[in-house]
Short mmCIF file of C-alpha atoms and ligand atoms in Angstrom, two decimals:
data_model
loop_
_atom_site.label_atom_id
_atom_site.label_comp_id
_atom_site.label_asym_id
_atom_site.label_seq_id
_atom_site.Cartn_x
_atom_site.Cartn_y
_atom_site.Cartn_z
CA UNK J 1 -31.81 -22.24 -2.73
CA UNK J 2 -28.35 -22.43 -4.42
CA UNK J 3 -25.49 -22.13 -1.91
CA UNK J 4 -21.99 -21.37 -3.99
CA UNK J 5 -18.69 -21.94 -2.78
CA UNK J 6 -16.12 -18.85 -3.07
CA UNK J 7 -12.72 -18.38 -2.79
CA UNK J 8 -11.11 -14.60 -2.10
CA UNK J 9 -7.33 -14.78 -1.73
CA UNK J 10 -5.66 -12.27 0.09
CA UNK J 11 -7.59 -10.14 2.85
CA UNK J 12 -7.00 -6.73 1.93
CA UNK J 13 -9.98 -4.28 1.22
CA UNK J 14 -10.66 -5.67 -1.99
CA UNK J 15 -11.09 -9.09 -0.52
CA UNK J 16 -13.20 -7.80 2.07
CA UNK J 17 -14.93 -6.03 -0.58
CA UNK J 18 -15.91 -8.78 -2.70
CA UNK J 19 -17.22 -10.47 0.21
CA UNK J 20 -19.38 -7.89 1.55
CA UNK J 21 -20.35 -7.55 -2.45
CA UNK J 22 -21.68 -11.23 -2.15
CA UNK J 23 -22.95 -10.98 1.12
CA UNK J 24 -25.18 -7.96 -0.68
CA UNK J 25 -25.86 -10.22 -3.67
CA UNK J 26 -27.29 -13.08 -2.07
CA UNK J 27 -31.50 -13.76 -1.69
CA UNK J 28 -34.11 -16.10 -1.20
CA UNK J 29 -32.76 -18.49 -4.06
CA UNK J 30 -28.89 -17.69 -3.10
CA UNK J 31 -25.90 -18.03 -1.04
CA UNK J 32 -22.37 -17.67 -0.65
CA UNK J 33 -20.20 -19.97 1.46
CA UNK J 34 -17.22 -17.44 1.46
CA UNK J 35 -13.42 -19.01 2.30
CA UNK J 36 -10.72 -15.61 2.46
CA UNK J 37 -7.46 -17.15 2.39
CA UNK J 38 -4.53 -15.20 3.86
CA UNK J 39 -0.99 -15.60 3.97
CA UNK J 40 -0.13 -14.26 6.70
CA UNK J 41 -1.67 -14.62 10.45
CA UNK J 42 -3.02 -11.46 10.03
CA UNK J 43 -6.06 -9.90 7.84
CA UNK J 44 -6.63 -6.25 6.48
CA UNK J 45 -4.06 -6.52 4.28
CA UNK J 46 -2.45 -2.50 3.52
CA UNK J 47 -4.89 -1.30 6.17
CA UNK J 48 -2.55 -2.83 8.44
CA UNK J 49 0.92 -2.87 6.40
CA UNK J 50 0.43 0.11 4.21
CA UNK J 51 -1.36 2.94 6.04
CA UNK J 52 0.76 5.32 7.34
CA UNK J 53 0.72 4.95 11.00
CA UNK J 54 -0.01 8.90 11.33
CA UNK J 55 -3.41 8.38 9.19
CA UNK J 56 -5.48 6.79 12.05
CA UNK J 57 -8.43 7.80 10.22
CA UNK J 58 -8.40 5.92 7.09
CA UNK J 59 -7.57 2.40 9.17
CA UNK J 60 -11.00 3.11 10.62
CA UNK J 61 -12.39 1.04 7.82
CA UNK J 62 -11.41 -1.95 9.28
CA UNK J 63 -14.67 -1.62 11.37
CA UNK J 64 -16.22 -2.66 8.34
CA UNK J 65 -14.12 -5.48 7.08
CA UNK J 66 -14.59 -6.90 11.01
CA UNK J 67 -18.47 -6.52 9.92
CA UNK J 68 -18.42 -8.52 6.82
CA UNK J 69 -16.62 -11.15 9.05
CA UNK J 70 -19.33 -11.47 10.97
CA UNK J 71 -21.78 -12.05 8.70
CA UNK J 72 -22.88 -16.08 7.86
CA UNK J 73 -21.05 -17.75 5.92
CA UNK J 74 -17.80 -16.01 5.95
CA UNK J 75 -15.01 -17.38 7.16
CA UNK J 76 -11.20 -16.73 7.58
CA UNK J 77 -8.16 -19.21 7.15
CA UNK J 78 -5.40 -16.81 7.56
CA UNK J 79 -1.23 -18.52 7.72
CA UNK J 80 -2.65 -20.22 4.51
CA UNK J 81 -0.47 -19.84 1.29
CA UNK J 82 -1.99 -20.39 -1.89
CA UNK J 83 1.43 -21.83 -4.20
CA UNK J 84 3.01 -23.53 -1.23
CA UNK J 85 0.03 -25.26 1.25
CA UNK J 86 -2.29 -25.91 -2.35
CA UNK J 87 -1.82 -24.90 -6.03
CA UNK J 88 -4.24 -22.94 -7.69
CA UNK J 89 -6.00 -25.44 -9.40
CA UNK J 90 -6.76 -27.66 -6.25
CA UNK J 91 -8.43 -24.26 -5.35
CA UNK J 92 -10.52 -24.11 -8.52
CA UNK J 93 -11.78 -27.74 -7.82
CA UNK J 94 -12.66 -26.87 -4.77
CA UNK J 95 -15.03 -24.07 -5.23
CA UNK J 96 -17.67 -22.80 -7.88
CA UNK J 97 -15.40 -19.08 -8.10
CA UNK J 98 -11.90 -18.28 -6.99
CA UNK J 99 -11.27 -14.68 -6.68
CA UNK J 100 -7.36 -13.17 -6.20
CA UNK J 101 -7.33 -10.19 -4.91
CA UNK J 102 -3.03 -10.52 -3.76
CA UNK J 103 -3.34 -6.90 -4.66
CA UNK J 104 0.76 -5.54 -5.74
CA UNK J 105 3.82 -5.71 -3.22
CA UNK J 106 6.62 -5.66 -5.41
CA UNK J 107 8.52 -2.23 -5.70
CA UNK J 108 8.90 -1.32 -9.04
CA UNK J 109 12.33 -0.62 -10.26
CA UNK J 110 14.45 2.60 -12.14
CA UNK J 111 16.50 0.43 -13.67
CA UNK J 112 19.22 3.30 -13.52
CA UNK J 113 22.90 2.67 -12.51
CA UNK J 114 23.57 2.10 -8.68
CA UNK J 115 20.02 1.51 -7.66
CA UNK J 116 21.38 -1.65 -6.12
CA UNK J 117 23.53 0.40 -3.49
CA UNK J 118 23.21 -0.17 0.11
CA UNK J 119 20.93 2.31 1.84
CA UNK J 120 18.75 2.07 -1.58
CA UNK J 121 15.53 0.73 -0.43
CA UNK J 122 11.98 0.69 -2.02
CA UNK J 123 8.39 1.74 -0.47
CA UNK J 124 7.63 -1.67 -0.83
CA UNK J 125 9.51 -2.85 1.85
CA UNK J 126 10.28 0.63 3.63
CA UNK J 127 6.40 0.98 4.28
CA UNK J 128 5.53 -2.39 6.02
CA UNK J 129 8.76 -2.16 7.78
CA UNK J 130 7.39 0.81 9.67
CA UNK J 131 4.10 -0.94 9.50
CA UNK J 132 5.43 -3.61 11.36
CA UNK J 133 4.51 -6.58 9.07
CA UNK J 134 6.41 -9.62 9.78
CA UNK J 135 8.80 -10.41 7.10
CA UNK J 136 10.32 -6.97 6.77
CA UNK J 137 11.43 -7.03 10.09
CA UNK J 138 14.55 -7.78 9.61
CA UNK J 139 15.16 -4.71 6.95
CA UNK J 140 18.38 -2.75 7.17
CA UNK J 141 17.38 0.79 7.05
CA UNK J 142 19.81 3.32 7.89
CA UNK J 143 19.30 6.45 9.38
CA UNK J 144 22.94 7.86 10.32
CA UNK J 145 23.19 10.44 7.44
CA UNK J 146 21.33 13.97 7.75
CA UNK J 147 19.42 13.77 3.98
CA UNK J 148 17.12 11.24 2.28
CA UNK J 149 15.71 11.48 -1.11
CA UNK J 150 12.40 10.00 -1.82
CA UNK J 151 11.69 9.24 -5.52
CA UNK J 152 8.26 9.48 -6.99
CA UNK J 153 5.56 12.06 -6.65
CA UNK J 154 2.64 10.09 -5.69
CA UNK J 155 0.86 9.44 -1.78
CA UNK J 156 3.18 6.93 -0.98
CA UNK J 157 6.34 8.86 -1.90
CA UNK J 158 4.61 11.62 0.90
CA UNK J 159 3.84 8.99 3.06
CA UNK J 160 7.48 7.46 3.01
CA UNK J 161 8.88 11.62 3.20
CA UNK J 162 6.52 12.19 6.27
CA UNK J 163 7.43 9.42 8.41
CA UNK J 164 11.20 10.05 8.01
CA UNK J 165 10.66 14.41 8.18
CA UNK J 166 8.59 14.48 11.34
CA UNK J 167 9.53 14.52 15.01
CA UNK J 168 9.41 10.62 16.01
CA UNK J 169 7.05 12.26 19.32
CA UNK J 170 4.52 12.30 16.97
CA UNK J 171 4.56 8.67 16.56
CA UNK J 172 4.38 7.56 19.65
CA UNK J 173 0.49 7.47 19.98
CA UNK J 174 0.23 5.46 16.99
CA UNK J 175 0.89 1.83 15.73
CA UNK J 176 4.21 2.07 14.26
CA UNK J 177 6.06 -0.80 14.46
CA UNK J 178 8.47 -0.41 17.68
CA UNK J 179 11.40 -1.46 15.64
CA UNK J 180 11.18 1.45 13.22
CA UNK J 181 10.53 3.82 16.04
CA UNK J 182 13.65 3.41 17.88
CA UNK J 183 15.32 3.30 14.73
CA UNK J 184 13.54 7.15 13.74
CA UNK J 185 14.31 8.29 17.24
CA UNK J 186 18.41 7.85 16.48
CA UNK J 187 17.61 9.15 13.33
CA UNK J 188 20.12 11.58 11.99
CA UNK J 189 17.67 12.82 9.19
CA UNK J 190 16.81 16.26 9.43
CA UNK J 191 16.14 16.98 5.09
CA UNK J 192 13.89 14.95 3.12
CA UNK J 193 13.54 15.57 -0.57
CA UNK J 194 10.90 14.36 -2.58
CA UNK J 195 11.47 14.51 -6.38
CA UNK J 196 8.93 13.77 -9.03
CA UNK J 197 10.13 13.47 -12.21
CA UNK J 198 7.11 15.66 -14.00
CA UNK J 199 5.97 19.01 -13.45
CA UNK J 200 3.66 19.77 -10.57
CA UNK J 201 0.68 19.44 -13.30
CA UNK J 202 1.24 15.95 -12.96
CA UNK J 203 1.70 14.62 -9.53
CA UNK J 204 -0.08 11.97 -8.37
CA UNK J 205 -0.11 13.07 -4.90
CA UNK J 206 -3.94 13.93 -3.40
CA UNK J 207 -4.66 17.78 -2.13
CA UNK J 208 -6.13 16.41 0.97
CA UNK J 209 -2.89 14.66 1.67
CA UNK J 210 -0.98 17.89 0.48
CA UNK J 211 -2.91 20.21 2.82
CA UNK J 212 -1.83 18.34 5.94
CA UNK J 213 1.65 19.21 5.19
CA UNK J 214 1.84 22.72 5.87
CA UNK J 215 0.23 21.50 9.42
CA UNK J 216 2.95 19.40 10.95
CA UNK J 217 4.45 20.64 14.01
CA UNK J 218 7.46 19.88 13.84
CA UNK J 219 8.67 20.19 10.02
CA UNK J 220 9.33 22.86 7.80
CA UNK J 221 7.60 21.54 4.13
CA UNK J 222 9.22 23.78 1.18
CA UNK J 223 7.82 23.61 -2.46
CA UNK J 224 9.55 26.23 -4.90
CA UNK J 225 6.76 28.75 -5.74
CA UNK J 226 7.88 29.39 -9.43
CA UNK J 227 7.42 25.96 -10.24
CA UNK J 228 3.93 26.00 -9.14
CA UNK J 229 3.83 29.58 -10.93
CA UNK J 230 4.98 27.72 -13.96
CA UNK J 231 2.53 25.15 -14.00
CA UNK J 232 -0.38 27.43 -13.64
CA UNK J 233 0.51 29.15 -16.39
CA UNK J 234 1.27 26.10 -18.56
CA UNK J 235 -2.18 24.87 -17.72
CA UNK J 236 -3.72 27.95 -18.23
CA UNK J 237 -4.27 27.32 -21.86
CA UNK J 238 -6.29 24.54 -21.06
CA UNK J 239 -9.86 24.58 -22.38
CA UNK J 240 -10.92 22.99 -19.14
CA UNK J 241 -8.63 22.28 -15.96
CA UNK J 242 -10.02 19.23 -13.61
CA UNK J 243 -11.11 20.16 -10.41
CA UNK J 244 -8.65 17.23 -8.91
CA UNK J 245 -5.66 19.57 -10.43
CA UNK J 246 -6.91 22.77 -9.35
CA UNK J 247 -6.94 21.65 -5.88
CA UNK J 248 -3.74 19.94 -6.05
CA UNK J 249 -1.68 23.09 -7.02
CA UNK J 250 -3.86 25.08 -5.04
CA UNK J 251 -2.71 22.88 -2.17
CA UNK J 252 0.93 22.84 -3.21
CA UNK J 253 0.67 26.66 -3.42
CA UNK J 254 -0.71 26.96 -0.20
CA UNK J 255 2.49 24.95 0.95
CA UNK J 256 4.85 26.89 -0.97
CA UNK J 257 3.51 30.44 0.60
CA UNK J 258 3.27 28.89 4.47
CA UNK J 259 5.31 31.10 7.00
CA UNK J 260 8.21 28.91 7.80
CA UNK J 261 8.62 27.93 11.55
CA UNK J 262 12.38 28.05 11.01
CA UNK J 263 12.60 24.14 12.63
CA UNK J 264 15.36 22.22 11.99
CA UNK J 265 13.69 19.54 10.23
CA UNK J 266 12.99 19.99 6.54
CA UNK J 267 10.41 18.20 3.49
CA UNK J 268 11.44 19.55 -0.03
CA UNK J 269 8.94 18.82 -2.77
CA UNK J 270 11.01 19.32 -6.37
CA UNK J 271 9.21 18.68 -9.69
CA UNK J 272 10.92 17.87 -13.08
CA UNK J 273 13.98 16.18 -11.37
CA UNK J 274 14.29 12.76 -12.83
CA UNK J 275 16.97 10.33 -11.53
CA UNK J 276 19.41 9.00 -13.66
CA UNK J 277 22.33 7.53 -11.45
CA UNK J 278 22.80 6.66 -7.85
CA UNK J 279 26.51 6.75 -6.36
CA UNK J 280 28.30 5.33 -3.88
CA UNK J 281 31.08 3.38 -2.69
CA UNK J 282 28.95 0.27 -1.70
CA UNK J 283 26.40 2.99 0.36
CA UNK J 284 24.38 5.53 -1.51
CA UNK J 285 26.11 9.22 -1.04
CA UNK J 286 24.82 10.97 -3.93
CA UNK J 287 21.71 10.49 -6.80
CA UNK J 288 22.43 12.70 -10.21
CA UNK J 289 19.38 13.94 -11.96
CA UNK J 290 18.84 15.50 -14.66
CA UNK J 291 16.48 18.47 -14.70
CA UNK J 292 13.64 18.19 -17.12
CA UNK J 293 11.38 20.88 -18.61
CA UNK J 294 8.04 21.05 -19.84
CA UNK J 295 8.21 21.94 -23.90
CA UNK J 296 4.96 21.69 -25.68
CA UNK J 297 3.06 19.50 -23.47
CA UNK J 298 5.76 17.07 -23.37
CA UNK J 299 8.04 16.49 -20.48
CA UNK J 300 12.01 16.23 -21.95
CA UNK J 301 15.23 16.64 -20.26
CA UNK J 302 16.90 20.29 -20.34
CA UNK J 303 20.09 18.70 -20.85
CA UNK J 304 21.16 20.19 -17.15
CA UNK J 305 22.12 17.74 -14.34
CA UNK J 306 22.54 18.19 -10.58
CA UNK J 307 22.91 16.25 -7.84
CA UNK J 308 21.80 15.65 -4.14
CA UNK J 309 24.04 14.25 -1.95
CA UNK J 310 22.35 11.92 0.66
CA UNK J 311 22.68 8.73 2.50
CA UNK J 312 19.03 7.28 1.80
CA UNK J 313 16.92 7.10 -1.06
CA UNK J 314 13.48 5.41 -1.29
CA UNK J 315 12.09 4.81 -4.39
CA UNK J 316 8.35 4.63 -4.23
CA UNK J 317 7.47 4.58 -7.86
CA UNK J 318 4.35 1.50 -8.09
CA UNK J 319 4.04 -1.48 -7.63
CA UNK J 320 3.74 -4.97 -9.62
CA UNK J 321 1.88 -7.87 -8.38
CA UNK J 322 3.96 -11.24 -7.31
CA UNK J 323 4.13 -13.99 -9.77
CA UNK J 324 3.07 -17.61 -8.47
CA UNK J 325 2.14 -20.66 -10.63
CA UNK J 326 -0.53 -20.66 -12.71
CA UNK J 327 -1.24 -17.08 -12.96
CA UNK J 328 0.96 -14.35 -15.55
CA UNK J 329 1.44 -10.81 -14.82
CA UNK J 330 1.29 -8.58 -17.29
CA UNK J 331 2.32 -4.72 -16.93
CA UNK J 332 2.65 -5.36 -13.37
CA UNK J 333 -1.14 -7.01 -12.98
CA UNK J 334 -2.64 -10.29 -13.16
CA UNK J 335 -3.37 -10.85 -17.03
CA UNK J 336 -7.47 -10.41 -16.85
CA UNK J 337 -10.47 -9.06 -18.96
CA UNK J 338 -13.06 -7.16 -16.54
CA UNK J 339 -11.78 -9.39 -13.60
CA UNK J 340 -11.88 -12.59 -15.27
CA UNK J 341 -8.37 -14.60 -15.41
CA UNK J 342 -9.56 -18.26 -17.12
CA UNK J 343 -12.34 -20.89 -16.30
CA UNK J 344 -13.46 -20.07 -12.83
CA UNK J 345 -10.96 -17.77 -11.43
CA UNK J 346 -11.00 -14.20 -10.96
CA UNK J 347 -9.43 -10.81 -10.05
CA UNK J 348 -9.74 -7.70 -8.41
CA UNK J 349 -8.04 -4.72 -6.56
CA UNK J 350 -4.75 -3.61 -7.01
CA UNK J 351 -4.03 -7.42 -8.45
CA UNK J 352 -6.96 -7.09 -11.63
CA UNK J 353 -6.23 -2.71 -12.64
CA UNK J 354 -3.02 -2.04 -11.05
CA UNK J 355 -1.86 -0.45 -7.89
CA UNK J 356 -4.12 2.41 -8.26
CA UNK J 357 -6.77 4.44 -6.08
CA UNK J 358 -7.46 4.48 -2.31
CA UNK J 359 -9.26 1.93 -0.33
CA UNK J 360 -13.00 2.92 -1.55
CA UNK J 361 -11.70 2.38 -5.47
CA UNK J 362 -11.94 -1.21 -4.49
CA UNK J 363 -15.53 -1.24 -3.42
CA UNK J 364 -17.09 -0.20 -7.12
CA UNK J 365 -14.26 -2.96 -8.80
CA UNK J 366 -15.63 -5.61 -6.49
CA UNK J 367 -19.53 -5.19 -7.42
CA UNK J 368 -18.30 -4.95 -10.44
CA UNK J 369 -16.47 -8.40 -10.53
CA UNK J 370 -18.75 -9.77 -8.25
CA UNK J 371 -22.08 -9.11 -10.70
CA UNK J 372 -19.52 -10.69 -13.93
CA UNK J 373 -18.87 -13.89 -11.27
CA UNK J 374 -22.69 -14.64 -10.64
CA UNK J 375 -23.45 -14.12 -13.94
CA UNK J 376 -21.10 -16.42 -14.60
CA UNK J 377 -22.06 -19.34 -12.29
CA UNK J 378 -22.99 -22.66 -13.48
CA UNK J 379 -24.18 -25.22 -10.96
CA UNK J 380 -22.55 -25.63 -7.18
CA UNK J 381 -19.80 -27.91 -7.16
CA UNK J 382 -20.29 -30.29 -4.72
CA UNK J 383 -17.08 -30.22 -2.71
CA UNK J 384 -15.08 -29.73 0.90
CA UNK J 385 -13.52 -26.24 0.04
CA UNK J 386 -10.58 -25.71 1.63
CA UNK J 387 -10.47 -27.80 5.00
CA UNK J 388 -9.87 -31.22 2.42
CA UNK J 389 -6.91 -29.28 0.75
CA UNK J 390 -4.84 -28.22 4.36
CA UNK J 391 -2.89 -31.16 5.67
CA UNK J 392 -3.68 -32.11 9.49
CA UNK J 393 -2.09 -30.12 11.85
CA UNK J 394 -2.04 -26.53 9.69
CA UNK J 395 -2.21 -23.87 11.81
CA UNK J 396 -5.30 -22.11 10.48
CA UNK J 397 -5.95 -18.39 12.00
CA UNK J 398 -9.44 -18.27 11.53
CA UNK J 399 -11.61 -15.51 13.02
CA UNK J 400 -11.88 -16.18 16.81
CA UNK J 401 -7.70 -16.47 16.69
CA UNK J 402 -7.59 -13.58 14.85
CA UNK J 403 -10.02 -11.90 16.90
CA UNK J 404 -7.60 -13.00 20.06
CA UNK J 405 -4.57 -11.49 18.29
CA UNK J 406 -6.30 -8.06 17.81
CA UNK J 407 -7.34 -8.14 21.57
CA UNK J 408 -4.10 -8.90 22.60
CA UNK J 409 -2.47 -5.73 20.45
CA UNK J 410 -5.50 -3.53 21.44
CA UNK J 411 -4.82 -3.98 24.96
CA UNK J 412 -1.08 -3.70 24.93
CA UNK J 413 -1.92 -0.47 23.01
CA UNK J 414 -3.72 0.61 25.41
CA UNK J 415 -1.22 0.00 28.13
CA UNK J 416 1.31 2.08 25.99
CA UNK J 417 -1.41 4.82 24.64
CA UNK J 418 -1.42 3.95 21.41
CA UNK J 419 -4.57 2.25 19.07
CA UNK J 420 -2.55 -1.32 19.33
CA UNK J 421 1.09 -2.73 19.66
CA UNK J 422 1.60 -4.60 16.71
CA UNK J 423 2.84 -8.30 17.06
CA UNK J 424 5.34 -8.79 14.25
CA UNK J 425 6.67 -12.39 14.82
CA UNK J 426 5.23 -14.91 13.05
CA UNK J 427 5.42 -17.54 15.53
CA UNK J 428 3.94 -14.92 18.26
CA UNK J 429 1.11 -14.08 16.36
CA UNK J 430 -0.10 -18.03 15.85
CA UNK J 431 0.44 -18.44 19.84
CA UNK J 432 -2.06 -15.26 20.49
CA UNK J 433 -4.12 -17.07 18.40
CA UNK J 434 -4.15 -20.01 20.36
CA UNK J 435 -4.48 -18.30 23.80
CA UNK J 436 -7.73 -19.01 25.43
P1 NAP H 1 1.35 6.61 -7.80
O1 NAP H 1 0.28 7.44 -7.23
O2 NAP H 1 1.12 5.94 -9.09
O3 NAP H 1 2.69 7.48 -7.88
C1 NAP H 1 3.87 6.95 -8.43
C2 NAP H 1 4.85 8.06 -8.69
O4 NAP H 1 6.07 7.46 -9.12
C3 NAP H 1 4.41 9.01 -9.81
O5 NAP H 1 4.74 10.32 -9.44
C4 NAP H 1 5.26 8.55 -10.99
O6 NAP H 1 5.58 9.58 -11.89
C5 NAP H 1 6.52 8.15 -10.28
N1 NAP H 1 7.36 7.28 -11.11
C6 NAP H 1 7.00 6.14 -11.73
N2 NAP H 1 8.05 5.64 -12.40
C7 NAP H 1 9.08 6.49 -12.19
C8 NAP H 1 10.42 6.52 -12.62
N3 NAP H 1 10.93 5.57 -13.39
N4 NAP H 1 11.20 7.57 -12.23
C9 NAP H 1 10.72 8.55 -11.43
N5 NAP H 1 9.45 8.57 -10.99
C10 NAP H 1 8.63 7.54 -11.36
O7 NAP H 1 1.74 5.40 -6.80
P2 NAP H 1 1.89 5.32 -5.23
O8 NAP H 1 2.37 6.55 -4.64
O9 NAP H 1 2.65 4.04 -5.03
O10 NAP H 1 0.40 5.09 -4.72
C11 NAP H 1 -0.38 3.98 -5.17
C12 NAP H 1 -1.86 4.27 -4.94
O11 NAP H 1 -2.14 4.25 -3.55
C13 NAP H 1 -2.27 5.63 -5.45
O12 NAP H 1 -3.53 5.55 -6.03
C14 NAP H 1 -2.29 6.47 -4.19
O13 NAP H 1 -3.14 7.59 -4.24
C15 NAP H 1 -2.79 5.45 -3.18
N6 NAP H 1 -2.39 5.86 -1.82
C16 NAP H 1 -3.27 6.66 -1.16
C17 NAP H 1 -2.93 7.12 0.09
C18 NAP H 1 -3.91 8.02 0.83
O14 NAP H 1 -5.02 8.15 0.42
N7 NAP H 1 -3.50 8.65 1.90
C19 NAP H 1 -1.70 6.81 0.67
C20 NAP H 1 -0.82 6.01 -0.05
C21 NAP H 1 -1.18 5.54 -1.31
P3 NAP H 1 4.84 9.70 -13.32
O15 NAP H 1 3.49 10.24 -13.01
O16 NAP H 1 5.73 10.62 -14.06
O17 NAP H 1 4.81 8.30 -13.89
#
């Protein structure tokens, strides 16, 4: 029997994913010792920090990743930092395959003038501030003016737009973090406008995340019907029209034509307004865009501007990965053929293809690098793993502390009526872990 050593960075679904694609690859003649590393104290990764708080349904999953936990073999060293407690190469000495799977937390950038303005803040740290993960605690978010913009036309953009246009009620029996709902309940913003720079053809947003729009309670969700009109009819010469975009305008129609409840609180989707400037004395107070058309396929500027005034703008346009020694990004990823980085190391999720697709994506790019690893495979190194590269003394979260921290949260939750009470200081978290 051959017994390999693995490494998974970063315990997100596609780290749990590669271990339960392991777990499913091993036999009579093999095993998998499987070490996830985590930087922080806690696992799941964007199940936890990404997931709108409103979306109960898709955290569900992390029933499964608490299954692959379980299994022999597996285990968890989360508050363990791969560049700062052991480089990267200690890690490949270690074990027979190191697989990253950091997935992509930097907010990408417009690189247009005045994006630096106060009050101009990116998904990537908007989200996990509302998500309650511990180092964006300390964000300054302001919510005193009555209009935010939200740039990009993709899930998180609607994500970002809902949290901001709904009644904060509605968040009280979920796990949002407690800072960010007594910041939304003082919040002054009663208009949120989501622009996508590209016609309604081409928004990344999902119809089943489109048709829950029309159903919120408390918020009026307006999309201009001509524009949809428009883009029916310049997708109408199409020889074939995916099913994906059918449903998608179908949805956005669907949103358009909803009877109005005449509430105070608005969500504006606009299509083929691109920003170009952000203004402000030190605080944003007004983006300029310039409206684009759609002219032979191509989408070009009209030549028209306008502008929106507001006092917040979130910019949730993708995501790069983090750079840390011994690894390159390129266009946003880590630099990799199928998965494979160099020698023994490996990527997948958001980290190896970009930050693209929902949680299940990850599953078929996992068996996928998973098969190319074992392939791969040469014979077991015969070494500690990761306990000989951890100085005495580190303050490992492994699974029983982690499985203490999520007992702790559950039952506060359950005090307050919500799924969990997230813990967001650091320090905190390590002493649930510790509690007996
Ligand atoms: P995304 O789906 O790639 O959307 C990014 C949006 O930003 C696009 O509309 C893009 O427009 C726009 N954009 C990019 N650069 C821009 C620029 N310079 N100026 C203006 N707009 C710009 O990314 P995402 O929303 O971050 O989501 C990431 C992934 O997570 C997606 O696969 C998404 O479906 C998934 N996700 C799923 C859920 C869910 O299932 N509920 C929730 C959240 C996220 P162009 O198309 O013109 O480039």
């Amino acid at each position: 029997m051959l017994n390999y050593r693995i490494a998974i960075v970063g315990a997100g679904p596609a780290g749990y994913f590669t271990a339960q694609s392991f777990q499913n690859a091993q036999s009579d003649d093999l095993s998998f010792t499987i070490d996830m590393i985590e930087r922080l104290p806690t696992p799941w990764g964007l199940v936890r920090s990404g997931v709108a708080p409103d979306h109960p349904k898709i955290k569900t999953v992390s029933k499964v990743f608490e299954k692959i936990a379980k299994e022999p073999g597996f285990r968890l060293f989360a508050n363990v930092e791969l560049g700062k407690d052991f480089s990267l190469k200690d890690l490949r000495d270690q074990y027979d395959a190191v697989v990253l799977a950091t997935g992509a937390s930097k907010g990408r950038k417009l690189g247009i003038p005045g994006e630096n303005l106060t009050n101009s803040l990116s998904a990537a740290d908007f989200v996990p501030w509302y998500n309650a993960h511990p180092d964006y605690v300390d964000l300054k978010v302001d919510l005193i003016s009555d209009t935010a913009v939200v740039i990009g036309a993709g899930n998180v953009a609607m994500d970002v737009a809902r949290i901001l246009a709904i009644d904060p009620t509605e968040l009280y029996p979920t796990d949002v973090a407690d800072h960010a709902l007594a910041k939304l309940k003082q919040s002054n913003i009663r208009t949120v406008i989501i622009c996508g720079r590209r016609g309604p053809e081409h928004a990344a947003f999902t119809a089943p995340e489109l048709r829950d729009l029309p159903k919120l309670e408390n918020t009026d969700v307006y999309i201009d019907s001509k524009q949809i009109q428009d883009a029916e009819s310049r997708i109408a010469a199409l020889s074939e029209i995916e099913k994906d975009l059918k449903n998608n305008l179908e949805a956005m129609k669907l949103i358009a034509e909803y009877p109005k409840k005449g509430v105070e609180r608005k969500l504006e989707i606009k299509f083929l307004a691109a920003p170009i400037e952000f203004k402000g004395n030190n605080k944003i107070e007004e983006v300029i865009f310039t409206q684009n058309k759609v002219e032979n396929g191509k989408v070009v500027s009209s030549g028209e501007k306008f502008s929106v005034k507001c006092g917040l703008v979130i910019s949730a346009i993708g995501y790069d990965s983090v750079e840390y020694p011994g690894i390159t990004i390129e266009n946003g990823r880590i630099n990799n053929i199928a998965g494979h980085v160099e020698h023994n190391i490996y990527t997948t999720g958001w980290a190896k293809r970009g930050p693209t697709g929902v949680i299940g994506t990850n599953k078929s790019d996992s068996t996928d690098v998973v098969e190319l690893i074992i392939k791969n495979l040469k014979e077991p190194k015969l070494s500690e793993g990761i306990t000989s590269l951890l100085k005495s003394g580190h303050e490992v979260i492994d699974q029983l502390a982690w499985e203490k921290i999520n007992a702790s949260e559950v039952i506060s939750g359950e005090i307050a009526g919500k799924p969990r009470v997230k813990e967001v200081d650091w320090k905190r978290l390590i002493s649930l872990g510790r509690s007996s």
